Coordinates of C-alpha atoms and ligand atoms in Angstrom, one line a residue:
M213 CA -21.0 -21.1 23.2
E214 CA -18.8 -23.6 25.3
T215 CA -17.1 -26.7 24.1
A216 CA -17.1 -30.0 26.1
A217 CA -13.7 -28.9 27.5
G218 CA -15.3 -25.8 28.8
M219 CA -13.5 -23.4 26.4
K220 CA -15.4 -20.5 24.9
M221 CA -15.6 -20.6 21.1
E222 CA -15.5 -17.5 19.1
E223 CA -19.0 -16.5 17.9
A224 CA -19.2 -15.7 14.2
F225 CA -19.6 -12.0 13.5
E226 CA -19.9 -9.9 10.4
L227 CA -17.2 -7.4 9.5
A228 CA -17.9 -4.1 7.7
D229 CA -17.9 -4.2 3.9
R230 CA -15.1 -1.7 4.1
V231 CA -12.8 -4.3 5.6
N232 CA -13.9 -7.1 3.3
R233 CA -13.2 -4.8 0.3
I234 CA -9.5 -4.4 1.1
S235 CA -6.6 -6.8 1.6
V236 CA -3.4 -6.8 3.7
S237 CA -0.5 -5.2 2.0
Q238 CA 1.3 -7.9 -0.1
T239 CA 4.6 -6.2 0.5
M240 CA 4.1 -6.7 4.2
M241 CA 3.4 -10.4 3.7
V242 CA 6.7 -10.9 1.9
L243 CA 8.5 -9.0 4.6
Q244 CA 6.9 -11.1 7.3
E245 CA 7.8 -14.4 5.5
A246 CA 11.4 -13.2 5.2
E247 CA 11.4 -12.3 8.9
R248 CA 10.3 -15.9 9.7
Y249 CA 13.3 -17.2 7.8
K250 CA 15.6 -14.8 9.5
A251 CA 14.2 -15.8 12.9
R252 CA 15.2 -19.4 12.1
G253 CA 18.8 -18.2 11.6
I254 CA 18.7 -18.3 7.8
D255 CA 20.8 -15.8 5.9
V256 CA 18.3 -14.0 3.7
A257 CA 19.4 -11.7 0.9
D258 CA 16.7 -9.2 1.6
F259 CA 15.6 -7.2 -1.4
G260 CA 12.2 -6.6 0.1
P261 CA 12.5 -3.4 2.2
G262 CA 10.6 -0.4 1.1
E263 CA 12.6 1.7 3.5
P264 CA 16.1 3.2 3.7
D265 CA 18.7 1.0 5.4
F266 CA 20.3 4.2 6.8
P267 CA 19.7 5.4 10.4
T268 CA 17.8 8.6 11.0
P269 CA 20.3 11.4 10.9
E270 CA 21.9 12.4 14.2
H271 CA 20.6 16.0 14.3
I272 CA 17.0 14.8 13.9
K273 CA 17.3 12.2 16.6
R274 CA 18.8 14.9 18.9
A275 CA 15.9 17.2 18.3
A276 CA 13.5 14.4 19.4
I277 CA 15.5 13.8 22.6
K278 CA 15.5 17.5 23.3
A279 CA 11.7 17.6 22.8
L280 CA 11.3 14.8 25.2
E281 CA 13.5 16.5 27.8
E282 CA 11.4 19.7 27.4
N283 CA 8.2 17.6 28.0
R284 CA 6.8 18.2 24.5
T285 CA 4.6 15.2 25.3
K286 CA 1.1 16.7 25.2
Y287 CA -1.6 16.9 22.5
T288 CA -0.8 19.4 19.8
S289 CA -3.2 21.1 17.5
T290 CA -4.7 18.5 15.1
P291 CA -3.0 19.5 11.9
G292 CA 0.4 19.9 13.5
I293 CA 2.2 22.6 15.5
A294 CA 2.3 26.0 13.8
P295 CA 6.1 26.1 13.2
L296 CA 6.0 22.7 11.6
R297 CA 3.3 23.6 9.2
Q298 CA 5.3 26.7 8.3
A299 CA 8.5 24.6 7.9
V300 CA 6.7 22.2 5.5
C301 CA 5.6 25.2 3.4
D302 CA 9.1 26.8 3.5
W303 CA 10.9 23.5 2.7
H304 CA 8.6 22.7 -0.1
A305 CA 8.9 26.2 -1.6
A306 CA 12.7 26.1 -1.3
Q307 CA 13.2 22.6 -2.5
L308 CA 10.4 22.2 -5.0
G309 CA 9.3 25.7 -5.9
S310 CA 5.7 25.8 -4.6
S311 CA 4.0 28.6 -2.7
Y312 CA 1.8 27.3 0.1
Q313 CA 0.6 29.0 3.4
P314 CA 0.4 27.0 6.7
A315 CA -3.4 27.1 6.4
E316 CA -3.0 25.0 3.2
C317 CA -0.9 22.4 5.1
I318 CA -1.8 19.4 7.3
V319 CA 0.8 17.3 9.1
T320 CA -0.2 13.6 9.2
S321 CA 1.0 10.4 10.7
G322 CA 3.0 9.4 7.6
G323 CA 2.4 10.0 3.9
K324 CA 0.0 7.1 3.7
H325 CA -2.2 8.9 6.2
A326 CA -2.2 12.0 4.1
I327 CA -3.4 10.0 1.1
Y328 CA -6.0 8.2 3.2
N329 CA -7.3 11.5 4.7
A330 CA -7.6 13.1 1.2
A331 CA -9.4 10.1 -0.2
C332 CA -11.8 10.0 2.7
A333 CA -12.4 13.7 2.5
L334 CA -13.2 13.7 -1.3
L335 CA -14.6 10.4 -2.4
N336 CA -18.2 9.3 -2.5
S337 CA -19.5 5.9 -3.5
G338 CA -18.9 5.3 -7.2
D339 CA -16.3 8.1 -7.7
E340 CA -13.5 6.8 -9.9
V341 CA -9.8 7.3 -9.1
V342 CA -7.3 6.8 -11.9
I343 CA -4.3 4.8 -10.7
P344 CA -1.5 4.3 -13.2
A345 CA -0.2 0.8 -13.1
P346 CA 2.3 -0.5 -11.9
Y347 CA 1.1 1.2 -8.7
W348 CA 2.1 1.5 -5.1
V349 CA 0.2 -1.4 -3.4
S350 CA -1.8 0.9 -1.0
Y351 CA -3.6 3.1 -3.6
P352 CA -6.3 0.7 -4.7
D353 CA -7.1 -0.3 -1.1
I354 CA -7.1 3.2 0.2
V355 CA -9.5 4.2 -2.6
K356 CA -11.7 1.2 -1.9
A357 CA -11.7 1.8 1.8
A358 CA -12.9 5.4 1.1
D359 CA -15.8 4.0 -1.0
G360 CA -14.2 5.0 -4.4
T361 CA -13.6 2.8 -7.4
P362 CA -10.0 2.3 -8.7
V363 CA -9.6 2.6 -12.5
F364 CA -6.2 1.3 -13.6
L365 CA -4.3 2.9 -16.4
H366 CA -1.5 0.6 -17.6
T367 CA 1.7 2.3 -18.5
R368 CA 4.2 0.7 -20.9
A369 CA 7.7 -0.6 -20.2
E370 CA 8.8 0.9 -23.6
D371 CA 7.9 4.3 -22.1
G372 CA 9.8 3.5 -18.9
F373 CA 6.4 3.1 -17.2
R374 CA 5.9 6.9 -17.3
L375 CA 2.4 8.2 -17.1
R376 CA 1.4 10.1 -20.3
A377 CA -1.2 12.9 -20.4
A378 CA -2.6 11.5 -23.7
D379 CA -3.2 8.1 -22.2
L380 CA -4.8 9.6 -19.1
E381 CA -7.2 11.6 -21.2
K382 CA -8.6 8.4 -22.7
V383 CA -9.7 6.9 -19.3
L384 CA -11.3 10.0 -17.7
T385 CA -15.0 9.8 -17.4
P386 CA -17.6 12.2 -15.8
R387 CA -17.2 10.0 -12.7
T388 CA -13.4 10.6 -12.4
K389 CA -12.9 12.4 -9.1
M390 CA -9.1 12.0 -8.8
V391 CA -6.0 11.0 -10.6
I392 CA -3.0 9.7 -8.6
A393 CA 0.5 10.5 -10.0
N394 CA 3.5 9.0 -8.2
S395 CA 6.8 10.3 -9.4
P396 CA 9.4 8.8 -8.8
S397 CA 7.3 5.7 -8.7
N398 CA 7.2 2.8 -6.3
P399 CA 7.7 0.2 -7.8
T400 CA 9.1 1.2 -11.2
G401 CA 11.3 4.2 -10.4
A402 CA 9.6 6.0 -13.3
V403 CA 9.9 9.8 -13.2
I404 CA 7.4 11.9 -15.1
P405 CA 9.3 14.6 -17.0
P406 CA 8.2 18.2 -16.0
E407 CA 6.8 18.9 -19.5
E408 CA 4.6 15.8 -19.3
F409 CA 3.5 16.6 -15.7
A410 CA 2.3 20.1 -16.9
K411 CA 0.2 18.3 -19.6
I412 CA -1.2 15.9 -17.0
L413 CA -2.2 18.9 -14.9
E414 CA -3.8 20.6 -17.9
V415 CA -5.8 17.4 -18.6
C416 CA -7.0 17.2 -15.0
K417 CA -7.9 20.9 -15.0
R418 CA -9.9 20.6 -18.2
H419 CA -11.8 17.6 -16.8
G420 CA -12.3 19.3 -13.4
T421 CA -10.7 16.3 -11.6
W422 CA -8.3 16.4 -8.7
L423 CA -4.7 15.5 -9.2
M424 CA -2.9 13.9 -6.2
T425 CA 0.8 13.9 -6.6
D426 CA 2.6 11.5 -4.3
E427 CA 6.1 12.9 -3.7
C428 CA 7.3 10.3 -1.3
Y429 CA 10.5 9.7 -3.2
S430 CA 11.0 13.2 -4.6
H431 CA 14.6 13.6 -3.5
F432 CA 15.9 10.3 -4.8
T433 CA 16.4 10.9 -8.5
Y434 CA 19.2 9.8 -10.9
G435 CA 20.7 10.8 -14.2
H436 CA 19.0 13.9 -15.7
A437 CA 16.0 13.6 -13.4
R438 CA 15.8 16.2 -10.6
P439 CA 13.5 16.7 -7.6
Y440 CA 10.3 18.2 -9.1
S441 CA 6.8 19.1 -8.0
V442 CA 4.0 20.0 -10.3
A443 CA 3.0 22.4 -7.5
S444 CA 5.8 24.7 -8.8
I445 CA 3.6 25.6 -11.8
P446 CA 1.8 28.9 -11.2
G447 CA -1.9 28.4 -11.0
S448 CA -1.6 24.7 -10.2
K449 CA -3.1 24.7 -6.7
N450 CA -6.8 24.8 -7.3
R451 CA -7.4 21.0 -7.7
L452 CA -4.0 19.7 -6.6
I453 CA -3.1 17.7 -3.6
V454 CA 0.6 17.2 -2.7
A455 CA 1.1 14.2 -0.5
G456 CA 4.5 14.3 1.1
S457 CA 6.4 12.1 3.5
L458 CA 9.6 12.4 5.6
S459 CA 9.9 8.6 5.7
K460 CA 12.3 8.0 2.8
T461 CA 13.9 11.5 2.4
F462 CA 15.1 11.6 6.0
A463 CA 15.1 7.8 6.8
M464 CA 12.3 8.3 9.3
T465 CA 9.9 5.5 8.3
G466 CA 9.2 4.4 11.9
W467 CA 8.5 7.9 13.2
R468 CA 5.3 8.2 11.1
I469 CA 5.3 11.7 9.7
G470 CA 4.0 13.1 6.5
Y471 CA 1.9 16.0 5.2
A472 CA -0.5 17.2 2.6
L473 CA -0.6 20.6 0.8
A474 CA -4.0 21.4 -0.7
P475 CA -6.6 24.2 -1.0
K476 CA -7.6 25.3 2.5
P477 CA -11.2 23.9 2.4
L478 CA -9.8 20.5 1.7
V479 CA -7.2 20.8 4.4
D480 CA -9.9 21.8 6.8
A481 CA -12.0 18.7 5.8
M482 CA -8.9 16.5 6.3
T483 CA -8.3 18.1 9.7
K484 CA -11.9 17.4 10.7
L485 CA -11.5 13.7 9.8
Q486 CA -8.1 13.6 11.6
S487 CA -9.6 15.3 14.7
Q488 CA -12.0 12.4 15.0
S489 CA -9.6 9.6 14.2
T490 CA -5.8 9.9 15.0
S491 CA -5.8 13.5 16.3
N492 CA -2.4 15.1 16.1
P493 CA 0.7 13.3 14.8
N494 CA 3.1 12.2 17.5
S495 CA 4.3 15.3 19.3
I496 CA 8.0 14.2 19.6
T497 CA 8.1 13.3 16.0
Q498 CA 6.8 16.7 15.0
Y499 CA 9.8 18.3 16.7
A500 CA 12.1 15.9 15.0
A501 CA 10.4 16.7 11.7
L502 CA 10.9 20.4 12.3
E503 CA 14.6 19.9 12.6
A504 CA 14.7 17.6 9.5
L505 CA 13.0 20.3 7.4
R506 CA 14.9 23.3 8.8
G507 CA 18.3 21.6 9.2
P508 CA 21.0 20.6 6.7
M509 CA 20.2 18.4 3.7
D510 CA 23.7 16.9 3.4
T511 CA 22.5 13.5 4.8
V512 CA 20.0 13.3 2.0
T513 CA 22.8 14.0 -0.5
A514 CA 25.0 11.3 1.1
M515 CA 22.1 8.7 0.9
L516 CA 21.5 9.6 -2.7
A517 CA 25.2 9.1 -3.6
E518 CA 25.1 5.6 -2.1
Y519 CA 21.8 4.7 -3.8
T520 CA 23.4 5.8 -7.1
R521 CA 26.3 3.4 -6.7
R522 CA 23.9 0.5 -5.8
R523 CA 21.5 1.3 -8.6
E524 CA 24.3 0.9 -11.2
R525 CA 25.5 -2.4 -9.8
I526 CA 22.1 -3.9 -9.4
L527 CA 20.9 -2.8 -12.8
A528 CA 23.9 -4.4 -14.5
G529 CA 23.6 -7.5 -12.4
V530 CA 19.9 -8.0 -13.2
R531 CA 20.3 -7.3 -16.9
A532 CA 23.1 -9.9 -17.1
I533 CA 20.6 -12.6 -16.2
P534 CA 19.4 -14.4 -19.4
G535 CA 15.7 -13.7 -20.3
V536 CA 15.4 -10.9 -17.8
T537 CA 14.8 -7.3 -19.0
C538 CA 14.7 -4.2 -16.9
T539 CA 13.7 -0.6 -17.5
T540 CA 16.1 2.1 -16.2
P541 CA 14.6 3.5 -13.0
E542 CA 15.1 7.3 -12.8
G543 CA 14.2 7.6 -9.1
A544 CA 13.3 5.9 -5.8
F545 CA 15.3 2.8 -4.8
Y546 CA 13.9 -0.1 -6.7
V547 CA 14.5 -2.0 -9.9
F548 CA 11.6 -3.7 -11.5
P549 CA 12.7 -6.5 -13.8
N550 CA 10.5 -8.4 -16.1
V551 CA 11.0 -12.2 -15.5
S552 CA 8.0 -13.4 -17.5
A553 CA 10.4 -15.5 -19.7
H554 CA 11.0 -17.6 -16.6
L555 CA 7.4 -18.3 -15.8
N556 CA 6.4 -22.0 -16.2
A557 CA 3.9 -24.5 -15.1
H558 CA 5.7 -24.9 -11.8
A559 CA 5.9 -21.1 -11.2
P560 CA 3.1 -19.6 -13.3
D561 CA 3.2 -16.1 -11.8
S562 CA 5.5 -13.6 -10.1
T563 CA 4.1 -14.5 -6.7
A564 CA 5.1 -18.2 -7.2
V565 CA 8.5 -17.1 -8.4
A566 CA 9.0 -14.9 -5.3
R567 CA 8.0 -17.8 -3.1
E568 CA 10.4 -20.1 -4.8
L569 CA 13.2 -17.6 -4.7
L570 CA 12.7 -17.3 -0.9
E571 CA 12.5 -21.1 -0.4
R572 CA 15.4 -22.1 -2.7
E573 CA 17.8 -19.2 -2.6
H574 CA 16.6 -17.3 0.5
V575 CA 16.2 -14.2 -1.6
A576 CA 13.3 -11.9 -0.6
V577 CA 11.7 -9.8 -3.4
V578 CA 8.1 -8.5 -3.8
P579 CA 6.1 -10.0 -6.6
G580 CA 4.9 -7.6 -9.4
D581 CA 1.4 -9.1 -8.9
A582 CA 1.1 -6.9 -5.8
F583 CA 1.7 -3.8 -7.9
G584 CA -0.6 -4.7 -10.8
A585 CA 2.3 -5.9 -12.9
P586 CA 2.4 -9.6 -13.4
G587 CA 5.6 -11.1 -14.5
H588 CA 7.7 -8.6 -12.7
L589 CA 9.7 -8.5 -9.4
R590 CA 10.4 -5.5 -7.2
I591 CA 13.9 -5.5 -6.0
S592 CA 14.9 -2.9 -3.4
Y593 CA 18.4 -1.7 -3.3
A594 CA 17.9 -0.1 0.1
T595 CA 20.6 -2.6 1.3
S596 CA 24.4 -2.6 1.3
L597 CA 26.5 -3.2 -1.8
E598 CA 27.8 -6.3 -0.2
R599 CA 24.4 -7.8 0.3
I600 CA 23.5 -6.7 -3.3
E601 CA 26.4 -8.8 -4.6
E602 CA 25.3 -11.8 -2.5
G603 CA 21.7 -11.4 -3.7
L604 CA 22.7 -11.1 -7.3
R605 CA 24.8 -14.3 -7.1
R606 CA 21.8 -16.1 -5.8
L607 CA 19.4 -14.6 -8.4
A608 CA 21.8 -15.6 -11.2
R609 CA 22.0 -19.2 -9.8
F610 CA 18.1 -19.3 -9.6
F611 CA 17.4 -18.0 -13.1
G612 CA 20.6 -19.4 -14.6
G613 CA 23.3 -17.0 -15.7
S614 CA 26.0 -14.9 -14.1
A615 CA 25.3 -11.6 -12.5
Ligands
LIG726 C1 4.8 5.6 -3.2 C2 4.6 5.7 -1.7 N1 3.8 6.7 -1.2 C3 3.6 6.8 0.1 C4 4.3 6.0 1.0 C5 4.0 6.2 2.5 O1 5.0 6.4 3.3 P1 4.8 6.7 4.8 O2 3.4 6.5 5.2 O3 5.8 5.9 5.5 O4 5.1 8.2 4.9 C6 5.1 5.0 0.6 C7 5.7 4.0 1.5 O5 6.2 3.0 1.1 C8 5.3 4.8 -0.8 O6 6.1 3.9 -1.3

């Protein structure tokens, strides 16, 4: 159709139900808003990022440059180059005690892609997927995009938001196809203790449901918590999917590289899907990932030491604000305070609080609503101690108190 001015108007069209079922990541929306403030020259105390503020380690970058110079720029086999699949299995065995063969490994364009592939390969319409809440924003939408039905299991702040096998058992139905466990958790930092993880695995086995363990933050644990994989339990592999990512562990978010470890028939199905969608992950990135997994782990240790310092400061600062409570995160790089005492007619939910914080104090946080946890805010400490101090001052001014 043409307007009087001769301009073509968009014709209305119908999108697929798949698209209408899902929404744009709310964490992305906050980051975009904060970016607009920064573009206007405003000094934002940015607690939004879900990614390390450290650069990718030098040896990994050099491996990518070498791969480019050697013209490793062609298609590779769909599930990743053979040495990388071997390296994933070797690294996972050495670091987390599993025993996978390369045929049980697929390399993907990020951890999210591994989760997406697994969901698409397993879920049929009406299949239920248990998602413990608070949850990482993408799980419900990935499940919905794959035709499944998310079933939320609310964990308790008194339990440090840890998933418990006994609670899981209560929500399983004959339609449950999969349970997602994310430890350490984004957004709460909750870590499921190994004994509890073993019980969760047992419950899943008894009910014949898949357990997907998202190990994205495996190497950022604090206090008594240690990197752990339920795949280290002998006999665990039958209905288990390990979703892994190099994004956080090696500060490689932009490179887009992750993997899944799972029974071979499922890996083959995921490979089939991948072959008709994204094909192989970026070839240069695969060579960088090979170096990351085979090379020294000292940069990971250094990042963890810095996160440990920041975590202490930010926890103390947030807890010093009147009316704010906060569980102790045992992993990842977020604190997840409860600010519901500060909700009011003007700011009735955490989304409104986050918006006000950005407007009035130029502090960027992600509202708990995005993670299925109203009344909470996710504060990332993937930012320097100096910026944390500045952000805490502003938070204290906003809520009233001294951080
Ligand atoms: C819990 C969790 N799992 C998976 C991912 C996916 O990471 P990527 O796709 O960058 O590997 C993220 C990223 O934020 C995450 O927080």
